[in-house]
XYZ file of C-alpha atoms in Angstrom:
742
model
C -64.409 73.574 -120.075
C -66.588 76.505 -119.318
C -64.589 79.004 -119.252
C -64.455 78.678 -123.083
C -67.401 77.191 -124.795
C -67.476 80.212 -126.448
C -68.313 79.800 -130.633
C -65.155 82.062 -131.817
C -62.181 80.376 -129.648
C -59.802 78.033 -132.406
C -57.249 75.554 -131.298
C -53.719 76.169 -132.729
C -50.926 73.483 -132.210
C -47.433 74.404 -131.917
C -43.417 74.547 -130.330
C -42.734 77.050 -128.211
C -39.772 79.001 -129.820
C -39.029 81.278 -127.152
C -40.253 83.076 -124.392
C -40.801 86.772 -123.938
C -42.183 87.178 -120.545
C -43.680 84.615 -117.809
C -45.248 85.881 -114.648
C -44.018 83.030 -112.075
C -46.718 84.476 -109.577
C -49.897 84.067 -111.639
C -48.709 81.760 -114.439
C -49.112 84.994 -117.115
C -46.788 84.008 -120.261
C -45.470 86.277 -123.537
C -44.404 83.098 -126.332
C -43.731 82.500 -129.500
C -45.184 79.592 -131.065
C -44.186 77.751 -134.173
C -47.480 76.294 -135.621
C -48.800 75.440 -139.198
C -46.646 76.082 -142.381
C -43.582 77.372 -139.551
C -45.522 80.677 -138.856
C -44.293 81.833 -135.576
C -47.320 83.406 -133.401
C -47.285 85.329 -130.074
C -49.558 83.365 -127.719
C -50.391 85.730 -124.208
C -52.108 83.817 -121.485
C -52.080 81.837 -118.496
C -49.754 79.316 -119.038
C -48.080 78.471 -115.859
C -44.234 76.887 -116.445
C -43.836 77.126 -120.321
C -40.458 77.138 -121.650
C -38.964 76.540 -125.041
C -39.370 73.313 -126.921
C -42.693 72.716 -125.238
C -45.537 71.295 -127.699
C -48.747 72.921 -126.436
C -52.365 72.851 -127.721
C -53.700 76.515 -127.097
C -57.494 77.098 -127.863
C -58.315 81.061 -127.793
C -59.076 84.034 -129.602
C -57.078 86.247 -131.941
C -56.656 89.492 -130.852
C -55.229 93.099 -131.648
C -52.726 95.089 -128.855
C -52.207 98.454 -129.982
C -48.442 98.375 -129.213
C -47.922 94.445 -130.021
C -50.028 93.826 -132.850
C -52.097 90.535 -133.542
C -51.792 88.392 -130.981
C -53.590 84.656 -130.107
C -55.344 85.464 -126.660
C -54.622 82.238 -125.007
C -57.867 80.799 -122.614
C -56.606 77.310 -122.242
C -53.674 74.833 -122.977
C -52.560 71.506 -123.047
C -48.502 70.503 -122.393
C -47.749 67.730 -124.466
C -44.279 66.674 -123.076
C -41.440 65.802 -125.659
C -40.644 61.979 -126.201
C -37.486 61.628 -128.687
C -34.006 62.402 -126.829
C -33.363 65.798 -129.516
C -37.189 67.182 -128.092
C -36.520 66.398 -124.392
C -32.906 67.706 -124.924
C -34.404 71.515 -126.341
C -37.022 70.997 -123.296
C -34.174 70.675 -120.365
C -31.601 72.853 -122.107
C -34.927 75.630 -121.884
C -34.128 75.781 -118.128
C -37.523 75.290 -117.254
C -36.878 73.209 -114.674
C -35.150 74.932 -112.306
C -30.901 73.614 -111.739
C -31.003 72.021 -115.249
C -29.190 74.585 -118.154
C -28.289 73.979 -121.799
C -25.014 71.995 -120.451
C -25.973 69.773 -117.258
C -29.116 68.844 -119.984
C -26.964 67.577 -122.393
C -24.911 65.549 -120.330
C -28.088 64.400 -118.508
C -29.479 63.386 -122.033
C -26.910 61.071 -122.739
C -27.072 59.553 -120.507
C -30.318 58.439 -119.965
C -32.001 58.825 -123.577
C -35.450 58.475 -123.921
C -36.166 57.458 -120.437
C -34.890 61.295 -118.975
C -38.549 61.926 -117.290
C -38.877 59.115 -115.916
C -35.467 59.038 -113.956
C -35.953 62.506 -113.098
C -38.902 61.865 -111.431
C -38.547 58.670 -110.048
C -35.053 57.991 -109.340
C -33.629 61.476 -108.163
C -30.073 59.842 -106.866
C -29.404 58.578 -109.805
C -28.385 62.115 -111.418
C -26.300 63.140 -108.567
C -23.847 60.684 -110.467
C -24.198 62.999 -113.720
C -20.665 65.787 -113.090
C -22.204 69.037 -111.852
C -25.022 67.831 -110.383
C -24.949 66.853 -106.136
C -27.699 64.730 -104.256
C -29.157 68.136 -102.821
C -29.523 69.614 -106.371
C -30.412 66.341 -107.870
C -33.194 66.036 -104.926
C -34.468 69.870 -106.026
C -34.450 69.150 -110.142
C -36.737 66.252 -109.575
C -38.974 68.626 -106.868
C -39.411 70.552 -109.329
C -39.854 68.600 -112.318
C -42.741 66.792 -109.695
C -44.878 70.458 -109.533
C -44.857 70.661 -113.158
C -45.907 67.376 -113.182
C -48.991 68.291 -110.797
C -49.568 71.237 -112.965
C -50.011 69.189 -116.278
C -52.668 66.722 -114.246
C -54.429 69.909 -112.563
C -54.441 71.377 -115.685
C -55.617 67.755 -117.204
C -58.592 67.278 -114.935
C -60.027 70.556 -114.410
C -60.120 71.853 -117.543
C -63.796 70.476 -118.440
C -64.711 72.505 -115.510
C -62.724 75.530 -115.851
C -60.445 77.730 -117.451
C -56.669 78.261 -117.112
C -56.731 81.298 -114.173
C -59.359 79.538 -112.066
C -57.241 76.208 -112.231
C -53.653 77.712 -111.043
C -55.369 79.653 -108.019
C -57.235 76.055 -107.432
C -52.979 74.630 -107.604
C -52.085 77.727 -105.860
C -54.180 76.411 -102.706
C -53.428 73.144 -102.747
C -50.666 71.870 -104.596
C -50.053 68.808 -105.511
C -53.328 67.734 -103.643
C -55.503 69.703 -105.546
C -57.100 67.085 -107.499
C -57.964 64.555 -104.447
C -59.121 68.045 -102.662
C -61.721 68.495 -105.494
C -62.475 64.621 -105.725
C -63.335 64.419 -102.038
C -65.527 67.665 -101.851
C -65.509 70.052 -104.596
C -67.147 72.583 -102.359
C -64.562 73.913 -101.027
C -63.581 75.241 -104.020
C -66.660 77.312 -103.994
C -65.982 78.299 -100.519
C -62.636 79.195 -100.888
C -61.133 80.041 -103.918
C -62.887 83.244 -105.152
C -64.704 83.484 -108.848
C -65.562 79.972 -108.180
C -69.174 80.636 -107.584
C -72.022 77.565 -105.848
C -73.518 76.607 -109.521
C -70.027 75.323 -111.125
C -68.998 73.619 -107.984
C -72.279 71.923 -107.786
C -71.984 71.130 -111.343
C -68.831 69.672 -111.047
C -69.512 67.220 -107.797
C -72.779 66.313 -109.994
C -70.254 64.875 -112.350
C -68.532 62.950 -109.884
C -71.626 61.722 -108.571
C -72.089 63.616 -105.267
C -75.886 63.513 -103.994
C -78.729 66.340 -103.110
C -78.252 65.927 -99.574
C -74.472 65.802 -98.956
C -74.146 68.016 -96.026
C -71.186 69.438 -97.391
C -73.454 70.623 -100.693
C -75.936 71.572 -97.784
C -73.620 73.502 -96.478
C -72.475 75.643 -99.436
C -76.121 75.794 -101.074
C -76.643 77.987 -97.396
C -73.538 80.330 -98.331
C -74.780 80.496 -101.757
C -78.044 81.618 -101.150
C -76.162 84.502 -98.511
C -74.062 85.864 -101.126
C -77.003 85.664 -104.030
C -79.131 87.639 -102.136
C -76.018 90.024 -101.591
C -75.582 90.639 -105.175
C -78.799 90.758 -106.856
C -81.453 91.590 -104.296
C -78.887 93.866 -101.986
C -79.196 92.249 -98.693
C -76.422 92.192 -96.222
C -78.220 88.997 -94.477
C -81.523 87.148 -94.708
C -84.170 86.268 -91.519
C -83.251 82.197 -90.873
C -86.667 81.245 -91.739
C -86.077 82.751 -94.805
C -82.493 81.347 -95.437
C -84.474 78.314 -94.419
C -86.401 78.257 -96.840
C -84.679 79.550 -100.221
C -81.846 77.021 -99.470
C -83.996 74.268 -99.181
C -85.490 75.151 -103.083
C -82.253 75.769 -104.406
C -80.954 72.593 -103.428
C -84.185 70.049 -102.876
C -83.536 69.115 -99.490
C -85.414 68.924 -96.298
C -85.826 72.050 -94.815
C -84.436 70.518 -91.279
C -81.097 69.528 -92.918
C -80.851 72.912 -94.338
C -81.622 74.173 -90.333
C -78.427 71.431 -88.988
C -76.267 73.738 -91.977
C -76.934 76.940 -90.714
C -76.439 75.780 -87.092
C -73.045 74.053 -88.148
C -71.810 77.247 -89.981
C -72.467 79.171 -87.059
C -71.078 76.898 -84.671
C -67.765 77.327 -87.016
C -67.954 81.151 -87.338
C -68.238 81.062 -90.897
C -72.111 82.688 -90.615
C -72.978 85.251 -87.690
C -76.641 85.897 -86.282
C -77.282 88.706 -85.043
C -81.086 89.096 -82.946
C -83.153 91.451 -84.286
C -87.117 92.170 -82.350
C -86.809 88.370 -82.306
C -85.417 87.043 -85.533
C -82.285 85.858 -85.993
C -80.410 86.947 -88.825
C -77.760 85.506 -90.427
C -74.998 86.983 -92.530
C -72.204 86.126 -94.309
C -68.499 86.466 -91.315
C -67.323 88.368 -93.821
C -70.390 90.589 -94.551
C -71.078 91.178 -90.738
C -67.598 92.679 -89.789
C -67.750 95.098 -92.416
C -71.234 96.345 -91.318
C -70.096 96.225 -87.350
C -67.340 98.062 -88.582
C -69.338 100.920 -90.558
C -70.608 101.879 -87.838
C -67.571 101.801 -85.309
C -65.306 103.848 -88.168
C -68.014 106.422 -87.964
C -68.255 106.229 -84.593
C -64.561 106.722 -84.054
C -64.530 109.731 -86.421
C -67.203 111.131 -85.426
C -65.421 110.759 -81.916
C -61.961 111.795 -82.491
C -63.076 115.190 -84.645
C -61.634 118.389 -82.756
C -65.080 120.825 -83.094
C -64.343 124.266 -84.552
C -65.499 127.186 -81.719
C -68.830 128.250 -81.866
C -67.698 132.192 -82.878
C -65.188 131.154 -85.610
C -68.322 129.240 -87.194
C -70.613 131.710 -87.035
C -67.324 134.174 -88.504
C -66.341 132.012 -91.255
C -70.159 131.524 -92.621
C -70.277 135.466 -92.570
C -67.393 135.504 -94.556
C -68.084 132.988 -97.089
C -70.857 135.244 -97.472
C -69.642 138.102 -98.408
C -67.173 136.447 -100.715
C -70.072 134.770 -102.604
C -72.461 137.318 -102.773
C -75.158 134.667 -101.317
C -76.939 134.103 -98.056
C -77.277 130.790 -97.130
C -80.713 129.873 -96.269
C -81.022 128.598 -92.146
C -80.620 125.141 -93.285
C -77.793 125.203 -95.187
C -76.098 127.583 -92.425
C -76.965 124.821 -90.173
C -75.646 122.131 -92.426
C -71.978 123.914 -92.505
C -72.266 124.944 -88.636
C -72.866 120.824 -88.413
C -69.774 120.173 -90.700
C -67.465 122.399 -88.962
C -68.641 121.150 -85.400
C -68.316 117.405 -86.304
C -66.593 114.518 -87.258
C -68.976 112.608 -89.915
C -71.959 115.366 -91.537
C -74.744 113.745 -93.868
C -76.381 116.244 -96.095
C -79.213 115.051 -97.721
C -82.335 116.830 -100.002
C -84.095 116.595 -103.270
C -82.626 118.749 -106.529
C -82.448 122.053 -106.275
C -82.162 122.633 -102.865
C -78.530 123.833 -102.557
C -76.564 120.869 -101.772
C -73.613 122.162 -103.888
C -73.776 125.556 -102.521
C -72.948 123.794 -98.911
C -70.088 121.931 -101.056
C -68.781 125.137 -102.405
C -68.792 126.841 -98.782
C -67.293 124.027 -96.920
C -64.361 123.567 -99.790
C -63.632 127.702 -99.337
C -63.717 127.490 -95.611
C -62.270 124.299 -95.501
C -59.410 125.618 -97.212
C -59.068 129.104 -95.635
C -58.368 126.468 -92.493
C -55.047 125.256 -94.186
C -57.261 121.588 -94.865
C -55.974 119.529 -97.310
C -59.823 118.385 -98.954
C -60.538 115.207 -100.856
C -63.126 114.883 -103.562
C -64.479 111.564 -104.320
C -67.755 110.222 -105.980
C -69.107 106.440 -106.834
C -68.710 106.810 -110.448
C -66.376 108.346 -113.189
C -69.351 110.573 -114.430
C -70.543 111.809 -110.648
C -67.020 112.453 -109.841
C -66.967 114.861 -113.104
C -70.417 116.524 -112.675
C -68.938 117.187 -108.895
C -66.032 118.520 -110.468
C -67.449 120.998 -112.253
C -69.687 122.272 -110.024
C -66.940 122.927 -107.757
C -63.482 123.676 -109.697
C -61.873 120.655 -107.747
C -60.759 117.795 -108.799
C -62.930 114.545 -107.812
C -62.568 111.443 -107.872
C -64.227 107.925 -108.209
C -63.938 106.301 -104.743
C -61.545 103.769 -106.329
C -59.228 105.658 -107.233
C -59.015 107.639 -104.432
C -58.405 104.516 -102.887
C -55.494 103.743 -105.519
C -56.842 100.776 -106.840
C -54.438 97.841 -108.138
C -55.100 94.194 -108.939
C -52.769 91.527 -106.874
C -51.816 88.197 -108.396
C -54.909 86.500 -108.274
C -56.339 89.763 -110.445
C -58.393 90.302 -107.685
C -58.488 93.943 -107.101
C -56.504 95.288 -103.814
C -57.086 98.734 -102.129
C -53.529 100.537 -101.752
C -54.829 103.104 -99.614
C -56.325 101.133 -96.070
C -55.783 101.134 -92.317
C -52.038 101.012 -93.361
C -52.035 103.180 -95.131
C -54.231 106.181 -94.580
C -55.372 109.012 -96.674
C -53.373 112.373 -96.305
C -56.393 114.570 -96.657
C -58.448 115.637 -93.459
C -61.593 116.584 -94.803
C -63.038 113.714 -97.393
C -66.727 114.621 -98.475
C -67.825 112.263 -100.941
C -71.459 112.690 -103.443
C -74.266 110.013 -104.678
C -73.569 108.904 -101.512
C -77.058 106.761 -102.026
C -74.515 104.691 -104.806
C -72.020 103.080 -102.405
C -72.445 99.918 -100.877
C -71.571 98.559 -97.476
C -68.102 96.610 -99.159
C -67.303 99.960 -101.275
C -68.062 102.548 -97.455
C -66.179 99.744 -95.235
C -63.085 100.425 -98.003
C -63.341 103.812 -97.929
C -63.318 104.156 -94.126
C -60.379 102.130 -93.493
C -58.232 104.512 -95.397
C -59.923 107.862 -93.344
C -57.630 108.788 -90.402
C -59.072 108.856 -87.397
C -59.504 113.224 -86.476
C -60.698 114.366 -90.376
C -63.465 114.900 -91.286
C -65.978 112.649 -93.130
C -68.982 114.362 -94.970
C -71.626 112.268 -96.408
C -73.844 113.810 -99.766
C -76.467 112.272 -101.169
C -80.473 112.326 -101.709
C -82.018 109.501 -99.784
C -84.812 109.165 -101.801
C -83.243 107.876 -104.789
C -82.628 104.506 -105.924
C -80.277 102.160 -103.728
C -76.736 101.049 -104.324
C -76.501 98.178 -106.475
C -74.530 96.207 -104.382
C -75.332 94.840 -100.742
C -76.512 97.214 -98.460
C -78.254 101.000 -97.661
C -75.355 102.430 -96.174
C -76.784 105.980 -96.848
C -80.320 105.443 -95.599
C -79.090 103.546 -92.787
C -76.977 106.318 -91.336
C -79.658 108.577 -91.911
C -82.311 106.271 -90.001
C -79.618 105.171 -87.399
C -79.609 108.343 -86.128
C -76.241 108.273 -84.548
C -75.169 111.310 -86.355
C -75.557 115.285 -87.561
C -77.778 114.883 -90.372
C -79.383 118.269 -92.316
C -81.791 117.629 -95.151
C -82.327 120.419 -97.043
C -86.302 120.902 -98.084
C -86.463 124.207 -99.722
C -86.425 124.606 -103.277
C -85.053 127.864 -104.134
C -86.289 130.548 -106.353
C -84.794 129.994 -109.191
C -85.262 125.987 -109.076
C -88.958 126.930 -108.620
C -89.293 127.834 -111.697
C -88.187 124.630 -113.438
C -91.415 121.968 -113.464
C -88.464 119.289 -113.152
C -87.427 119.827 -110.441
C -91.362 121.038 -108.808
C -92.055 117.583 -110.392
C -89.474 115.709 -109.298
C -90.239 116.839 -105.691
C -94.214 116.279 -106.296
C -93.320 112.926 -107.134
C -91.237 112.425 -104.606
C -93.938 113.497 -101.725
C -96.902 111.164 -103.582
C -97.783 114.004 -105.911
C -99.054 113.737 -109.677
C -96.278 115.482 -111.611
C -97.837 118.734 -113.890
C -98.588 117.164 -117.065
C -100.016 119.420 -119.362
C -97.718 122.607 -119.330
C -96.863 123.294 -122.515
C -94.618 125.919 -122.133
C -91.991 124.547 -119.539
C -88.741 122.017 -119.007
C -91.599 118.899 -118.762
C -93.444 117.734 -121.147
C -95.902 114.466 -121.645
C -96.894 113.075 -124.516
C -99.730 110.241 -124.183
C -99.663 107.059 -126.347
C -101.618 104.221 -125.810
C -99.250 100.960 -126.772
C -95.829 99.867 -125.828
C -95.113 99.936 -130.133
C -96.622 103.721 -130.259
C -94.065 104.900 -127.027
C -91.552 102.947 -128.521
C -92.271 104.509 -132.254
C -92.281 108.113 -130.612
C -89.203 107.741 -129.135
C -87.487 107.262 -132.050
C -88.924 110.294 -133.487
C -88.197 112.763 -131.081
C -84.526 111.837 -131.279
C -84.312 111.127 -135.059
C -86.293 114.798 -135.969
C -88.306 116.564 -133.786
C -85.656 117.507 -131.122
C -83.139 118.455 -133.173
C -85.444 120.292 -135.513
C -86.180 122.346 -132.344
C -82.865 122.456 -130.280
C -80.043 121.385 -132.352
C -77.155 120.176 -131.530
C -78.242 120.251 -127.002
C -81.100 117.558 -128.247
C -78.791 115.844 -131.560
C -76.089 115.061 -128.497
C -77.412 115.516 -125.342
C -81.246 113.343 -125.424
C -80.588 110.103 -123.543
C -83.257 107.592 -123.372
C -83.611 106.227 -119.731
C -86.148 103.431 -118.873
C -87.475 101.549 -116.169
C -87.053 98.018 -118.050
C -84.814 96.294 -120.188
C -87.149 94.165 -121.204
C -90.966 94.792 -123.728
C -91.363 97.280 -126.746
C -90.260 99.763 -124.787
C -87.465 98.085 -122.686
C -83.609 99.588 -123.453
C -82.937 96.402 -125.022
C -85.684 96.715 -127.552
C -84.921 100.585 -128.342
C -81.166 99.988 -128.801
C -81.945 98.105 -131.632
C -84.557 100.490 -132.926
C -82.520 103.387 -132.217
C -79.503 102.415 -134.030
C -81.306 101.671 -136.816
C -82.967 105.145 -137.337
C -80.099 107.480 -135.924
C -76.641 105.282 -137.491
C -78.514 103.071 -140.097
C -76.061 100.763 -142.326
C -73.676 102.616 -144.746
C -71.239 101.565 -147.056
C -68.636 104.144 -145.452
C -69.278 102.832 -141.786
C -67.481 99.761 -140.727
C -69.400 96.979 -138.717
C -68.513 94.500 -136.284
C -71.077 91.931 -135.313
C -70.200 89.965 -131.028
C -72.433 88.035 -130.377
C -75.584 88.718 -131.324
C -75.307 92.725 -131.331
C -73.754 94.889 -134.417
C -71.131 97.517 -133.485
C -70.959 100.077 -136.004
C -69.256 103.358 -136.765
C -70.785 106.141 -134.990
C -72.880 104.385 -132.689
C -73.636 105.272 -128.682
C -72.308 103.019 -126.274
C -71.636 102.360 -122.751
C -68.853 101.086 -120.095
C -70.843 98.570 -117.806
C -67.342 98.317 -116.165
C -65.189 100.068 -114.312
C -61.928 99.473 -116.412
C -58.391 101.140 -114.392
C -56.182 100.237 -116.890
C -57.250 100.808 -120.499
C -55.023 104.067 -121.617
C -56.874 106.738 -123.310
C -55.210 109.896 -125.145
C -56.857 113.095 -125.332
C -58.617 114.649 -128.225
C -57.147 117.664 -129.760
C -54.049 117.884 -127.467
C -51.404 114.978 -126.639
C -52.483 114.541 -122.837
C -52.951 110.975 -121.759
C -53.857 108.541 -119.103
C -55.535 105.115 -117.629
C -59.207 104.670 -116.985
C -62.872 104.445 -118.697
C -65.254 103.571 -115.955
C -69.058 102.222 -114.982
C -71.650 104.643 -117.100
C -69.118 106.492 -118.825
C -70.484 106.854 -122.702
C -68.961 107.114 -126.066
C -69.313 106.706 -130.019
C -67.404 104.407 -131.808
C -65.499 106.431 -134.209
C -63.253 103.549 -136.238
C -63.230 99.822 -136.319
C -60.180 98.594 -138.257
C -61.300 94.510 -138.524
C -58.537 93.165 -139.824
C -56.273 94.081 -136.287
C -59.275 93.485 -133.589
C -59.751 96.706 -132.033
C -62.094 99.759 -132.382
C -61.318 103.510 -131.971
C -64.242 104.940 -129.377
C -64.206 109.001 -127.708
C -65.231 109.302 -124.334
C -66.049 112.438 -123.227
C -62.840 113.690 -125.573
C -61.148 110.755 -124.506
C -59.886 108.304 -127.641
C -59.285 104.908 -126.903
C -58.065 102.163 -129.311
C -60.558 99.129 -127.365
C -59.769 95.869 -128.188
C -62.529 93.291 -129.797
C -61.666 91.174 -126.401
C -63.349 93.574 -123.886
C -66.370 93.776 -125.698
C -68.606 92.373 -123.099
C -67.691 95.281 -120.800
C -70.011 97.321 -123.716
C -73.459 97.794 -124.080
C -75.116 100.514 -126.652
C -76.299 103.506 -124.881
C -79.211 104.871 -127.042
C -81.475 103.946 -123.971
C -80.361 103.033 -120.766
C -81.862 101.907 -117.406
C -82.668 104.329 -114.822
C -80.147 101.976 -112.190
C -77.422 102.437 -115.138
C -77.791 106.645 -115.473
C -77.225 106.581 -111.617
C -74.863 109.034 -110.890
C -75.220 111.365 -114.579
C -77.223 114.033 -116.187
C -78.034 114.985 -119.211
C -79.160 117.936 -121.734
C -82.676 115.858 -122.917
C -84.324 112.676 -120.625
C -86.711 110.482 -122.491
C -89.139 108.173 -120.500
C -91.123 105.698 -121.417
C -93.879 105.350 -119.284
C -95.032 101.845 -120.627
C -95.770 98.739 -119.024
C -92.877 96.564 -117.142
C -92.752 94.499 -113.661
C -94.521 95.868 -110.993
C -91.213 95.723 -108.851
C -89.601 97.777 -111.909
C -92.527 100.820 -111.480
C -92.110 102.409 -108.327
C -92.024 106.205 -107.590
C -88.360 106.601 -106.079
C -87.459 104.390 -109.859
C -89.482 107.590 -111.466
C -87.897 110.472 -109.460
C -84.299 108.884 -109.896
C -85.191 109.283 -113.589
C -86.646 112.795 -114.226
C -83.490 113.968 -111.069
C -81.312 112.967 -114.188
C -82.117 115.717 -116.553
C -80.330 118.786 -116.885
C -82.784 121.169 -119.390
C -86.012 118.630 -120.374
C -87.755 115.547 -119.799
C -90.255 114.076 -121.775
C -92.319 111.322 -120.644
C -94.331 109.129 -123.242
C -96.221 107.057 -122.917
C -99.225 106.271 -120.523
C -100.714 108.396 -117.651
C -102.385 104.947 -115.872
C -98.166 104.133 -115.252
C -97.171 107.657 -114.292
C -99.929 107.451 -111.423
C -99.111 103.727 -110.839
C -95.435 104.366 -110.497
C -96.499 107.759 -107.592
C -98.637 105.469 -105.696
C -96.303 102.606 -105.640
C -94.174 103.814 -102.808
C -92.867 100.760 -102.512
C -89.246 100.195 -101.506
C -87.174 97.808 -102.287
C -86.815 95.591 -98.986
C -82.764 95.015 -97.871
C -82.426 93.051 -94.963
C -79.551 94.966 -93.724
C -78.296 95.516 -90.056
C -76.661 99.286 -89.600
C -79.691 100.971 -88.602
C -80.036 99.073 -85.916
C -76.226 98.769 -84.400
C -75.927 103.111 -84.860
C -79.322 103.374 -82.730
C -77.487 100.784 -80.129
C -74.500 102.724 -80.412
C -76.128 105.863 -79.787
C -78.093 104.446 -76.874
C -75.118 103.254 -75.187
């Protein structure tokens, strides 16, 4: 039972007294259950077709709902069918079986007694002899009862492999054939059921006696290698030879058999091949369709947008210069002109080059033209920074697209090709963080005739998800692109900005200046680096810079591992900055201790969690990946803690703690899209793939007021010299370039 193997799982046995709520689509149920000593507890979870009188064995955890109190959150359950006459009567009287109410239930049980269930399932025509039951009703009752029996059978068979929610997905797909389908070909589960990966299906298949060279296994393994390379390495496709080799190693089979599997999947249309410079590039069908759609929709937007008259463009820019008191540089003017002339425009450039100034100008100009404007960014913190910089509301891309969840629990966007965004101007910042899937979803919601302005620093780290969208769009050469290169006079005074540009250009940053905003503290060992960082955060920085340092310092490390990696630094910094105290309550979650006063980060978007603003009665919902907060209060007895994220107070149930990490130190990847007053960066030993130029550049550009590098100068030099970009196999650049040539 892989979904529910945690140490904190408990088992309860009881009888359902009352069903409070039941969703027929997904099986989500809230019910009161009588357990030992007649105690009534509230159970919540996926328990399809549960009715009053059901005898249940429940596995799960105690949680606290801020509104409804203590509840038992069910992760797995079994229904024990009633055997005695009284229990059978109660079960049927609860209307669990469609077509049977209390009066009819009594008549059936009085007639058939303990043999009632056998009659309903195997001799439904006998029910037609009961007053009030026609033959049609009898057959419908039997069909519904059999369906429930099939669900129970599926639950029993799959319980050793999956949780209840996953089992319900399987049943919705294949109904009463679910067990037979899984036994015949368990690899259909990972191919056709969302949320079941190859490894889980393979483990199940092994227990059922499937051998390594089973052809269904080979084809599923090929799909898995492509999927895994997308989620872990960011590849949209793979060269055929690399796919063949990788799958052969994973599956421990001959490469020729894998090649046969690739050929069959291509024939079936489940994979797609695109030729690139003599190589066969293999895609999952959905990945190819998304990449092709991005290219086609960008081209359509660019082609259908009406250009502003050249004379008007000059007048708009001149008027904006007068209003703002700013004389735009030539490249800034070019960016404004291109945004007014073309449907798609890309604006890129490093820190201090004036991207935000261009965005403000465009907002003012488009607003004066009567256009509705939408501002968006891929993360909550990036959207907040965009709002602060432009004095206009910016949303996350997910919120702009009105993300919600379907009956299966998968997220979907309400804004799409059938429900287009209303705005005529869409401006998206931090576009380097946007992967293929999110860009495809956004483009589906933009109406032809609108303008799409893409802003980002193409030299920063690429998206976590598959694709290299910003770089591919720029490299494809299909759309107007302006790269701002001039560092403005005010920015030239900042070593943060000049050193960032130096690193990006392959030159060593200035490390020996003592009176600016960029400092280097040499330390020889990782242990000394970690100790110095703790001393900086605890004593030296707060003593000199007060609250800005006390609340605005962020440690950003290249790696999670090692003595100066985020995992160890979080342990050390928690011990120094927020040590145990009698007045501070704690909660242990797995191998971590969460303590009142701890600095924590949300690591997944949660659009449903409700917050209230500190200091007023405003409220809303949504805490997002990258949001950093402080644990204010832990209420152990009721299973929740209060966390304040940027003046938003949240009652955070213990059941959500998998989405929370300590944030005294975070990785460079987690810092993307955010800025902090003071950034401290360990220059320590790490895997070669992490000691790269663009990773150091990204870390430096997270700082607003001060950067402190702590560690070895040779590591700084190594990162500057290592211009190794993470190789990502994508086709968007070539597809766009081919379109340009046509």
